[in-house]
mmCIF file of C-alpha atoms in Angstrom:
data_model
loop_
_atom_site.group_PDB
_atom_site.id
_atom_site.type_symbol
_atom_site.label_atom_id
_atom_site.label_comp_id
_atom_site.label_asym_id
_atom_site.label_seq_id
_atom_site.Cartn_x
_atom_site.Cartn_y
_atom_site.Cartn_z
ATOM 1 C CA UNK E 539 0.000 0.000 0.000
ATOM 2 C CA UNK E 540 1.147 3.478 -0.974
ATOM 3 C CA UNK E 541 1.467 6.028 1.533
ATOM 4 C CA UNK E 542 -0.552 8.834 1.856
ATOM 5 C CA UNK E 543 0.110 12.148 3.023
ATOM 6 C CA UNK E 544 -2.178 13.602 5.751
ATOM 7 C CA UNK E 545 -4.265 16.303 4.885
ATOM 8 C CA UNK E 546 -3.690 19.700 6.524
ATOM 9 C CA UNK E 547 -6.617 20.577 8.552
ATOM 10 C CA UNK E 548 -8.553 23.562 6.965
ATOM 11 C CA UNK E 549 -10.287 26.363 8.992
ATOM 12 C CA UNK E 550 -12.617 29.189 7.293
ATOM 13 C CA UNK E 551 -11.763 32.849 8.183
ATOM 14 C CA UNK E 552 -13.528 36.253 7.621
ATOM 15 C CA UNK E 553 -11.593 39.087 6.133
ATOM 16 C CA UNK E 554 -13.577 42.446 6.038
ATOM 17 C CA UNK E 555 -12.000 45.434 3.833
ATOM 18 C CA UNK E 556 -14.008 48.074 5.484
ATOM 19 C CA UNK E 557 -14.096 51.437 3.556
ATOM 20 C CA UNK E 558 -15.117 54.658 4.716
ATOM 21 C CA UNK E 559 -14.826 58.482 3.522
ATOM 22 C CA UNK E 560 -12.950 60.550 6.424
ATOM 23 C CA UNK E 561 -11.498 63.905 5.181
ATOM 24 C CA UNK E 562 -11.989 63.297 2.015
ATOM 25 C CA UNK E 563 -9.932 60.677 1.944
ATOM 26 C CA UNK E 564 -10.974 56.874 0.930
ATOM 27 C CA UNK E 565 -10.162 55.550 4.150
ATOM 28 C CA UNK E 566 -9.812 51.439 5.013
ATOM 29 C CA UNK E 567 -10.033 50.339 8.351
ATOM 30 C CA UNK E 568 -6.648 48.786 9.429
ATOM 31 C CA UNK E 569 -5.715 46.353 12.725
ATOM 32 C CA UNK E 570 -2.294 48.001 13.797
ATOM 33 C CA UNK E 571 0.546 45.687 13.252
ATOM 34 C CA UNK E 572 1.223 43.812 16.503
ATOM 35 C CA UNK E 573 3.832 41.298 14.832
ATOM 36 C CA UNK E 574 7.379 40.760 14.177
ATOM 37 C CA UNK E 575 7.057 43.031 11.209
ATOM 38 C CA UNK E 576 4.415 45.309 12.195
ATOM 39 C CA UNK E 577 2.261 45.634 9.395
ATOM 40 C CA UNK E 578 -1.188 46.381 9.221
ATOM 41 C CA UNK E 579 -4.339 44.545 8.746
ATOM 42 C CA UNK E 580 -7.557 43.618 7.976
ATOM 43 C CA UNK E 581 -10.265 43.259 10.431
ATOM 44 C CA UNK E 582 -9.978 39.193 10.597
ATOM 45 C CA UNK E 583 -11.894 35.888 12.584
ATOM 46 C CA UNK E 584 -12.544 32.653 12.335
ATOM 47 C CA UNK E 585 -16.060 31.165 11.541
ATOM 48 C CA UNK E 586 -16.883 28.988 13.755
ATOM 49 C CA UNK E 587 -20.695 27.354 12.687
ATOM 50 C CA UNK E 588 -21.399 26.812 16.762
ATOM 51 C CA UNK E 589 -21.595 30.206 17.321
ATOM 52 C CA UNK E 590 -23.102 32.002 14.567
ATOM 53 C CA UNK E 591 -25.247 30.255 12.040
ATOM 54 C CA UNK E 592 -23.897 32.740 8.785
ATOM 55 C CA UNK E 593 -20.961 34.140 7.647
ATOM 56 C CA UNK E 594 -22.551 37.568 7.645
ATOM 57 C CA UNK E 595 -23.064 37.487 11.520
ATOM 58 C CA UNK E 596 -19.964 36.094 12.512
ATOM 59 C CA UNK E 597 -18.311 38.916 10.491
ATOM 60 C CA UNK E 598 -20.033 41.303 12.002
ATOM 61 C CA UNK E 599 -19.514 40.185 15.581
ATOM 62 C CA UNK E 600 -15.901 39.747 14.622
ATOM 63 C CA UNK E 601 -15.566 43.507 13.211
ATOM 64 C CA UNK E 602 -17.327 44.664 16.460
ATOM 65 C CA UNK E 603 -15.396 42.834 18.882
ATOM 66 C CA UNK E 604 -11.963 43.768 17.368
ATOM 67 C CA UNK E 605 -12.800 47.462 16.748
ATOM 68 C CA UNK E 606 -16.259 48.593 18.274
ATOM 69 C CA UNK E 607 -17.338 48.891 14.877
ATOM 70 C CA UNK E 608 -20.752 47.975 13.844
ATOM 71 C CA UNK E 609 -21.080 47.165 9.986
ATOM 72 C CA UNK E 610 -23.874 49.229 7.569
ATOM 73 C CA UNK E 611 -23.576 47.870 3.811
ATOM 74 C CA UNK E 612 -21.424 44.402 3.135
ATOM 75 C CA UNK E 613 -21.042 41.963 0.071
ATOM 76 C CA UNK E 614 -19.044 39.046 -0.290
ATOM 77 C CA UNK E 615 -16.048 39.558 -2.266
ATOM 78 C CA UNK E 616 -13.869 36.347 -3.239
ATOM 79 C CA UNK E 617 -12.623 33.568 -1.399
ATOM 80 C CA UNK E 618 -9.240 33.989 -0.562
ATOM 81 C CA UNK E 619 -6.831 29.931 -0.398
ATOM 82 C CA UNK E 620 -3.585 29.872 -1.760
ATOM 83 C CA UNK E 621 -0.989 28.254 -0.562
ATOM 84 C CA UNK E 622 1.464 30.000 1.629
ATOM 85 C CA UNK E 623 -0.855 32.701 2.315
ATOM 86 C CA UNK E 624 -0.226 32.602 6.136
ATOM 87 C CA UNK E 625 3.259 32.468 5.482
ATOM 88 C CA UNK E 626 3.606 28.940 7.921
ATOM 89 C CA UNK E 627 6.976 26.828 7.006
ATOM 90 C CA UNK E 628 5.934 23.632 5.019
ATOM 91 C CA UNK E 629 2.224 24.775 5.338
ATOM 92 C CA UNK E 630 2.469 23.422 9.425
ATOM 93 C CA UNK E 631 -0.330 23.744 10.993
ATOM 94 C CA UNK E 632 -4.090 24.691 10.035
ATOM 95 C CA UNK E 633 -4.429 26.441 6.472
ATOM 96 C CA UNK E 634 -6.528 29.267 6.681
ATOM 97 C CA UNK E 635 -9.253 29.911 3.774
ATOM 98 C CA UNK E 636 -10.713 33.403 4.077
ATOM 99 C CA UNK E 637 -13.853 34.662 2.247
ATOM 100 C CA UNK E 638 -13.285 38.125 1.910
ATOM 101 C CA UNK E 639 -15.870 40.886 1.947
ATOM 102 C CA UNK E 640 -15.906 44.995 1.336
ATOM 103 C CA UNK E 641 -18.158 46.700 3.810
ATOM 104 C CA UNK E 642 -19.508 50.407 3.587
ATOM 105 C CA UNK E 643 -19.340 52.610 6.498
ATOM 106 C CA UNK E 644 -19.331 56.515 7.239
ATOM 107 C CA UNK E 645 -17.352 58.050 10.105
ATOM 108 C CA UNK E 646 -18.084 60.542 13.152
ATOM 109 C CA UNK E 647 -15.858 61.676 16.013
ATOM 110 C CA UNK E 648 -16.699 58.985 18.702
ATOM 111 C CA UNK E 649 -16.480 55.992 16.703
ATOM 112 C CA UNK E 650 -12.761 57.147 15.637
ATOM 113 C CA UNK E 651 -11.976 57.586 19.714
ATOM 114 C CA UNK E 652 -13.373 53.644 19.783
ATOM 115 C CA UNK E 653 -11.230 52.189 17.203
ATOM 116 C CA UNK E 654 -7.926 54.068 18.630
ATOM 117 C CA UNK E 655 -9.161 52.247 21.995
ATOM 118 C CA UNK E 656 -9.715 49.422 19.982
ATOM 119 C CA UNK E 657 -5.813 49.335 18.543
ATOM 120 C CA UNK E 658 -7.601 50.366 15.224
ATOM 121 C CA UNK E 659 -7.477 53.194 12.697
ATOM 122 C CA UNK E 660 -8.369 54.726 9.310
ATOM 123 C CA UNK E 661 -5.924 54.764 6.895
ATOM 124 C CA UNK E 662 -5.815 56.131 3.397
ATOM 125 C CA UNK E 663 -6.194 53.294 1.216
ATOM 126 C CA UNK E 664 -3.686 55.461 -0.909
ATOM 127 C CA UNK E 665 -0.510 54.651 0.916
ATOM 128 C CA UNK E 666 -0.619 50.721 0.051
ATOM 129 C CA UNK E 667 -1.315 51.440 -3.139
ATOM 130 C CA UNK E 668 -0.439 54.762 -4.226
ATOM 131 C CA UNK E 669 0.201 53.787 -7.950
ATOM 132 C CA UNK E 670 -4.104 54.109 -8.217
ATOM 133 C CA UNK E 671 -4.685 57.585 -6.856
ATOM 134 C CA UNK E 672 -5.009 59.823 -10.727
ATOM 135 C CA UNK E 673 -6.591 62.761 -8.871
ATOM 136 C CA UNK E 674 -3.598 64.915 -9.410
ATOM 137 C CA UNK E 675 -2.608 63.680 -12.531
ATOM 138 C CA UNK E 676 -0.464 60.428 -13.722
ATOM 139 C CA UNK E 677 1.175 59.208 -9.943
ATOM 140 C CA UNK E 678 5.337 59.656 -10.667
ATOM 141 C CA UNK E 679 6.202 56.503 -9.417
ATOM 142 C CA UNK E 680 4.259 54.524 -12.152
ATOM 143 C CA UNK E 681 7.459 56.096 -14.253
ATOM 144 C CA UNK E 682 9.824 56.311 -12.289
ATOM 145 C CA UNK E 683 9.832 52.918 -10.299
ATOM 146 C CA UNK E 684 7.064 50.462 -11.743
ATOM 147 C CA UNK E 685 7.479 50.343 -15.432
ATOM 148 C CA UNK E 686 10.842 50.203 -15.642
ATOM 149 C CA UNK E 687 10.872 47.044 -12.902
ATOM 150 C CA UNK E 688 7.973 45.413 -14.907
ATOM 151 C CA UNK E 689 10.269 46.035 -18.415
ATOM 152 C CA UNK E 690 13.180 44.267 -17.050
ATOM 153 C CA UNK E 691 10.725 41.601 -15.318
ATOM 154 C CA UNK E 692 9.531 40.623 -18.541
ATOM 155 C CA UNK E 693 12.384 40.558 -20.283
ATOM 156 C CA UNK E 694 13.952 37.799 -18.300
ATOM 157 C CA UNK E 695 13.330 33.933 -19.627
ATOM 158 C CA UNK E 696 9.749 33.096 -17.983
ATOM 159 C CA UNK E 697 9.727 30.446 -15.065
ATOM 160 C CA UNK E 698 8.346 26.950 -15.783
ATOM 161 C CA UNK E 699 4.993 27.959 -14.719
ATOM 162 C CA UNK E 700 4.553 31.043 -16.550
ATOM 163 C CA UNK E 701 6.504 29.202 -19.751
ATOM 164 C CA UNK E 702 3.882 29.887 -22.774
ATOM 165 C CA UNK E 703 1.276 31.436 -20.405
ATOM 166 C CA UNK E 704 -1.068 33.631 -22.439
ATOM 167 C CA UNK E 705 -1.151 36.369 -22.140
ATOM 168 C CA UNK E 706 2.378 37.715 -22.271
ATOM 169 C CA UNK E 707 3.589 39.966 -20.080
ATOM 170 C CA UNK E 708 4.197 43.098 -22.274
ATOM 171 C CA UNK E 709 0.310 42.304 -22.725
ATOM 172 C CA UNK E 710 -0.489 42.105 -19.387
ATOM 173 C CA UNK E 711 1.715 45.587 -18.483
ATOM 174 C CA UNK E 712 -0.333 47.090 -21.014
ATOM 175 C CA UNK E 713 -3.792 46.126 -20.706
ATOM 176 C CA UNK E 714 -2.844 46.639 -16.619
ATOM 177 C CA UNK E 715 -1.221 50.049 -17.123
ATOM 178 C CA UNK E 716 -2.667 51.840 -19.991
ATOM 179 C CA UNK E 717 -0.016 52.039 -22.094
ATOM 180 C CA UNK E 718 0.353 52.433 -25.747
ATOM 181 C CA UNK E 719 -2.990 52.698 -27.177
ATOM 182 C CA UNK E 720 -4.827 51.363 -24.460
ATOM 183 C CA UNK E 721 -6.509 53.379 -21.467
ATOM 184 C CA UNK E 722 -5.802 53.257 -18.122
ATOM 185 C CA UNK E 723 -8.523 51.227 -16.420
ATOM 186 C CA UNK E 724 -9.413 51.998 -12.634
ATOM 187 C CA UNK E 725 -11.129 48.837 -12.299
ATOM 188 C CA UNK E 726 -7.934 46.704 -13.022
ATOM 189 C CA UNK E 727 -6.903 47.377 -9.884
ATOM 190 C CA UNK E 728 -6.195 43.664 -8.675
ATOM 191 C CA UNK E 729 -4.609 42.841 -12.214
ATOM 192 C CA UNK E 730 -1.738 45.571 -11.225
ATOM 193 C CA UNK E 731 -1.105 44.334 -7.763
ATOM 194 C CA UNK E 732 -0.817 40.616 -8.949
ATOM 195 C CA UNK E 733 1.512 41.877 -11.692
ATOM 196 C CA UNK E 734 3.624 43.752 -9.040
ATOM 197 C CA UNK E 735 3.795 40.616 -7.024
ATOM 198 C CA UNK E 736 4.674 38.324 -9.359
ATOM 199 C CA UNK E 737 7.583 40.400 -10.604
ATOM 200 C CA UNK E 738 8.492 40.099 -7.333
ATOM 201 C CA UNK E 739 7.909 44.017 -6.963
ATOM 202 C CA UNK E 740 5.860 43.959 -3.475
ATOM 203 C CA UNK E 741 7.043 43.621 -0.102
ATOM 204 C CA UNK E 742 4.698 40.945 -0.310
ATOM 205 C CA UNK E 743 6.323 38.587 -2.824
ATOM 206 C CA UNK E 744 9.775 38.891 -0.678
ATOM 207 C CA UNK E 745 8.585 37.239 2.725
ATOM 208 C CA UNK E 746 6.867 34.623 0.742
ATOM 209 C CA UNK E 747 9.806 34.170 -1.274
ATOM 210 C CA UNK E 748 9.252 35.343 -4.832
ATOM 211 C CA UNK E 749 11.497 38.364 -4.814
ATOM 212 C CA UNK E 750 15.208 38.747 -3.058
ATOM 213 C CA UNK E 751 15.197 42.767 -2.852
ATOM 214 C CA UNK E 752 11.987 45.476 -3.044
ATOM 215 C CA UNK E 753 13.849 48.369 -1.405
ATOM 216 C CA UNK E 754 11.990 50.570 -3.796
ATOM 217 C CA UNK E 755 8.823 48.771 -3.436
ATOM 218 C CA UNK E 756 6.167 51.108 -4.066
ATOM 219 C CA UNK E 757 3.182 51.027 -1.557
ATOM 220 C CA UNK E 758 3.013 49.890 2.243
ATOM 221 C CA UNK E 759 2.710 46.227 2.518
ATOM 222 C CA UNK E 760 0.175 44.465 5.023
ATOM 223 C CA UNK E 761 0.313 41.293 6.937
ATOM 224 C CA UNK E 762 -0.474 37.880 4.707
ATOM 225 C CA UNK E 763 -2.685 38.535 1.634
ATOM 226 C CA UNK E 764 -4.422 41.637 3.073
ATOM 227 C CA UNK E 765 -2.724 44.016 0.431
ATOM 228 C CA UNK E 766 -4.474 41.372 -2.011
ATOM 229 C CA UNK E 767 -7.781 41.703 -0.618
ATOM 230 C CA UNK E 768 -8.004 45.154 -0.527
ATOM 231 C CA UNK E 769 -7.193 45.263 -4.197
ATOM 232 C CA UNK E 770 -10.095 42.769 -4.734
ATOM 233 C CA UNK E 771 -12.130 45.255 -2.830
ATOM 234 C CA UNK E 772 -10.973 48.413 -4.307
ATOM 235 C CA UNK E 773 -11.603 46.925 -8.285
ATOM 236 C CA UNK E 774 -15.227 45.745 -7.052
ATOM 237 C CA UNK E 775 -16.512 49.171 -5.167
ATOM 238 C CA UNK E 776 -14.773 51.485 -8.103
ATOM 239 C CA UNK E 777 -17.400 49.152 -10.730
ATOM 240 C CA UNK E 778 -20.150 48.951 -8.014
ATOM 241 C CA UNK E 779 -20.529 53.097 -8.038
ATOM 242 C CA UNK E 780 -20.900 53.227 -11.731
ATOM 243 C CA UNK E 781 -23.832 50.360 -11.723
ATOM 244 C CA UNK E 782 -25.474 51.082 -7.858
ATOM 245 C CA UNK E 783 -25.903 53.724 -6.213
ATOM 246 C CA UNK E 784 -23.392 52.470 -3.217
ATOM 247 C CA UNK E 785 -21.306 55.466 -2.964
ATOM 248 C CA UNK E 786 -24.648 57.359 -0.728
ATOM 249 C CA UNK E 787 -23.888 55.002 1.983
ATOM 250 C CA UNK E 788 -20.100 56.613 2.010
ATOM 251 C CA UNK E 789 -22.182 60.301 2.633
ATOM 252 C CA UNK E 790 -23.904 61.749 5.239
ATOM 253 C CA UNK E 791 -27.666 61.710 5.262
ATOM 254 C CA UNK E 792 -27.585 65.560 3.360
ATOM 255 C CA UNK E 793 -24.118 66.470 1.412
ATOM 256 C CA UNK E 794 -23.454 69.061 -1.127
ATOM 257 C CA UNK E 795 -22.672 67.995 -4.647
ATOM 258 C CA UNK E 796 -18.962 69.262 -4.098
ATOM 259 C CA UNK E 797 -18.797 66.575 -1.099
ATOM 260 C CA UNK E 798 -20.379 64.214 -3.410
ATOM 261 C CA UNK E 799 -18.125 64.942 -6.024
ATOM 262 C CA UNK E 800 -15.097 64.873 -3.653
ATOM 263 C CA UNK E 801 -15.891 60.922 -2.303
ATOM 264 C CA UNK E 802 -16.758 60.036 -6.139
ATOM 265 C CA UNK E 803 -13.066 60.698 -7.043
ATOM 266 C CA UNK E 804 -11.806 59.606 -4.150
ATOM 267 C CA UNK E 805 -13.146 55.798 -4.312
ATOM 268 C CA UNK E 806 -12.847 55.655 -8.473
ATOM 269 C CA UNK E 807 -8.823 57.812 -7.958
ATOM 270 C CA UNK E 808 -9.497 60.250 -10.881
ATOM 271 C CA UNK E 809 -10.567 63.807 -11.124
ATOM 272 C CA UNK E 810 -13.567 64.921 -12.583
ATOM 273 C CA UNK E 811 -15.447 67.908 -14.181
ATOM 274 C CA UNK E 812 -17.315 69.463 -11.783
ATOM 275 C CA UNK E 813 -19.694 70.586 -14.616
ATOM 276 C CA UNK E 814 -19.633 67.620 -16.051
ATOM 277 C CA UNK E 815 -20.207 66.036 -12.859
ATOM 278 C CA UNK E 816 -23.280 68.074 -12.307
ATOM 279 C CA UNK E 817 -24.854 67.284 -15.107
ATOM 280 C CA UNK E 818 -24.166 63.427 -14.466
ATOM 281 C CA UNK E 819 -26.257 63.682 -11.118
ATOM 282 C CA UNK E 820 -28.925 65.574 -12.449
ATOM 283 C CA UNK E 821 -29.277 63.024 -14.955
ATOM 284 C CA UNK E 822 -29.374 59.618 -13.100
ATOM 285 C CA UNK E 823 -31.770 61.197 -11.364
ATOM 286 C CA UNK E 824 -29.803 60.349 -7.986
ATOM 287 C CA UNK E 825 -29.946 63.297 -5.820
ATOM 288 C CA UNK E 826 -33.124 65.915 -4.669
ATOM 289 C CA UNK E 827 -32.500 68.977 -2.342
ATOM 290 C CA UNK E 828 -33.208 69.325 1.089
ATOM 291 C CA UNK E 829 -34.188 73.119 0.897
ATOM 292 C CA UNK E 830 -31.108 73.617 2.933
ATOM 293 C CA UNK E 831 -28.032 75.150 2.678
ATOM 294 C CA UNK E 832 -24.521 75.026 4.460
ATOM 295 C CA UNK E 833 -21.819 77.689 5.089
ATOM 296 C CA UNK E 834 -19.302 75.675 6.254
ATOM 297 C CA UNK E 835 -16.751 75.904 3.601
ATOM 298 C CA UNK E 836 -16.178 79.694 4.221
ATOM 299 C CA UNK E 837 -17.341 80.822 0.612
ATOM 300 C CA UNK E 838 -20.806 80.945 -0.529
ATOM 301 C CA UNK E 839 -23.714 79.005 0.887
ATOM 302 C CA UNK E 840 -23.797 75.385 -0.482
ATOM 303 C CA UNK E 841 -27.115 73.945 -1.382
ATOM 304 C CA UNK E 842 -27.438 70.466 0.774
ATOM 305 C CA UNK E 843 -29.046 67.134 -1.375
ATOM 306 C CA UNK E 844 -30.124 63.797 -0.120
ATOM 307 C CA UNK E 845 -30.444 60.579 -1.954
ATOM 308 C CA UNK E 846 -33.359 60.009 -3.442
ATOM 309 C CA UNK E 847 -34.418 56.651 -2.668
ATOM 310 C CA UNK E 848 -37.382 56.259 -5.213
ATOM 311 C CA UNK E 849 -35.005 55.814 -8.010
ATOM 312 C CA UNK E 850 -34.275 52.344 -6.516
ATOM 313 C CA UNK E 851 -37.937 51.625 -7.401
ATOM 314 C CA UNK E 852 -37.993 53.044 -11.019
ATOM 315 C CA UNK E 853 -34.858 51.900 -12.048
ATOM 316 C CA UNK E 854 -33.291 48.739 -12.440
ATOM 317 C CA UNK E 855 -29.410 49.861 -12.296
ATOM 318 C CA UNK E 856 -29.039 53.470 -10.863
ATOM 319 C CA UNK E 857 -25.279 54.297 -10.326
ATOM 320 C CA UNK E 858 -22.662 57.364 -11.434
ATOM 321 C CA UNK E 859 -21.172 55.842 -14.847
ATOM 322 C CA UNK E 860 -17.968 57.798 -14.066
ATOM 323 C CA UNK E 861 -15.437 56.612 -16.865
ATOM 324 C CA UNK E 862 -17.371 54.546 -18.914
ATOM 325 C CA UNK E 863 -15.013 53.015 -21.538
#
């Protein structure tokens, strides 16, 4: 008789990429890094069936417990497996399968003093990766660090695995990064990590072994395969916006259309025309005034809007088609 290996024993985890508007910034909620090499992290915990009977409610007990956060708006993301993704020599121990989800949120003063109790903050989702932020114009480091790593990346004989691999990856650096004659696409935003990590280009790829040096890594890593998930959630909220009408539960209850316009370019990283803009709300139907009016940017007084929730009845797909290609 031949002998078998024993299975690893498998355990499910929850991984929520929480994302919030907080100064204008798109914000994700990050666990500060407690570990050897202190990165941060997702909100994480295991599902265990005896306690809760759905995924959905042991997430949201899990986000609470860890940051006195109570979830609004979540949907299930991907499911999240690979090997090595908890970075265990040989795979000892339990592997860990996480289903990740993105979660909506908005922010006020006490719930920030909770999460600091809580050992948690908001952090710009900008500074792990900085490459997708086009508000002010093409980032620099796509030029000056990225593309010229990639070039030499792909010019080296492929590994075994990647050997005749379609398709190439000039193809992929192009469809990924907009060059020659194709667009840049905001929604390709997991396509660019995984071809950053791959070339061995994120801090990432080093600790599990794919790269020897990323001293000028772009971007701040996080702990396991969090930088992954929030690239999975990043590509499916900057779609979501253009198809739903999500980004209102990002907002306070009344906004002006310069806030709204603000937290639209924040979550899809371009800038917009703010008459162009205008005229996109007013057309989708999205928005109705409040009769109101705020002073609180110091200039003129603002006219306040609400979401108007009737278009959820007369229309089947209600969203801001920002950047349609």
């Amino acid at each position: 008789m031949s002998e078998t290996r024993a299975r690893p024993p498998v355990e499910i985890g929850l991984n929520a990429a929480v994302v919030a508007i907080s100064g204008g910034r798109p914000s994700i909620l990050a666990i500060s890094g407690d570990g050897p090499d202190g990165r941060d992290a997702l909100p994480f915990g295991p599902f265990d069936p005896r306690q809760h009977r759905t995924f959905e409610t042991s997430l949201r007990a899990s986000v609470e417990a860890q940051t006195a956060l109570k979830l609004g708006y979540i949907e299930q993301l991907y499911t999240f497996g690979d090997r090595g993704r908890q970075k265990l020599p040989d795979e000892a121990g339990t592997h860990m399968v996480s289903v990740g989800y993105l979660a909506l949120t908005r922010t006020d003063a006490e719930a920030t003093e909770q999460l600091a109790e809580a050992g948690a903050a908001w952090r710009d989702w900008y500074r792990y990766l900085p490459w997708e932020d086009w508000r002010q114009g093409r980032p620099a480091v796509i030029d000056q660090i990225i593309l010229p790593a990639l070039q030499n990346w792909a010019a080296e004989p492929p590994p075994e695995e990647r050997a005749g691999a379609a398709p190439s990856p000039r193809t992929r650096m192009r469809l990924a990064f907009g060059l020659d004659d194709f667009p840049w696409d905001e929604e390709r935003v997991l396509e660019r990590y995984e071809l950053l990590y791959e070339a061995g280009l994120a801090e990432e790829a080093v600790t599990d072994g794919r790269g020897t040096s990323c001293l000028s890594a772009p971007g701040v890593a996080m702990r396991h395969d969090h930088r992954r998930i929030l690239a999975t959630a990043m590509a499916r909220l900057r779609g979501k916006i253009k198809y739903r009408p999500v980004i209102f539960e990002l907002m306070a209850p009344e906004f002006t259309l310069t806030e709204l316009q603000a937290s639209v370019e924040a979550i899809s990283g371009r800038h917009l025309h703010k008459q162009n803009f205008r005229r996109l709300v007013e057309g989708a139907e999205l928005v109705e005034p409040t009769g109101g009016s705020t002073s609180a940017t110091g200039g003129r007084p603002a006219a306040l809007f609400r979401f108007r929730r009737r278009i959820l009845e007369e229309r089947p797909a209600p969203g801001l088609k920002v950047g349609m290609r």
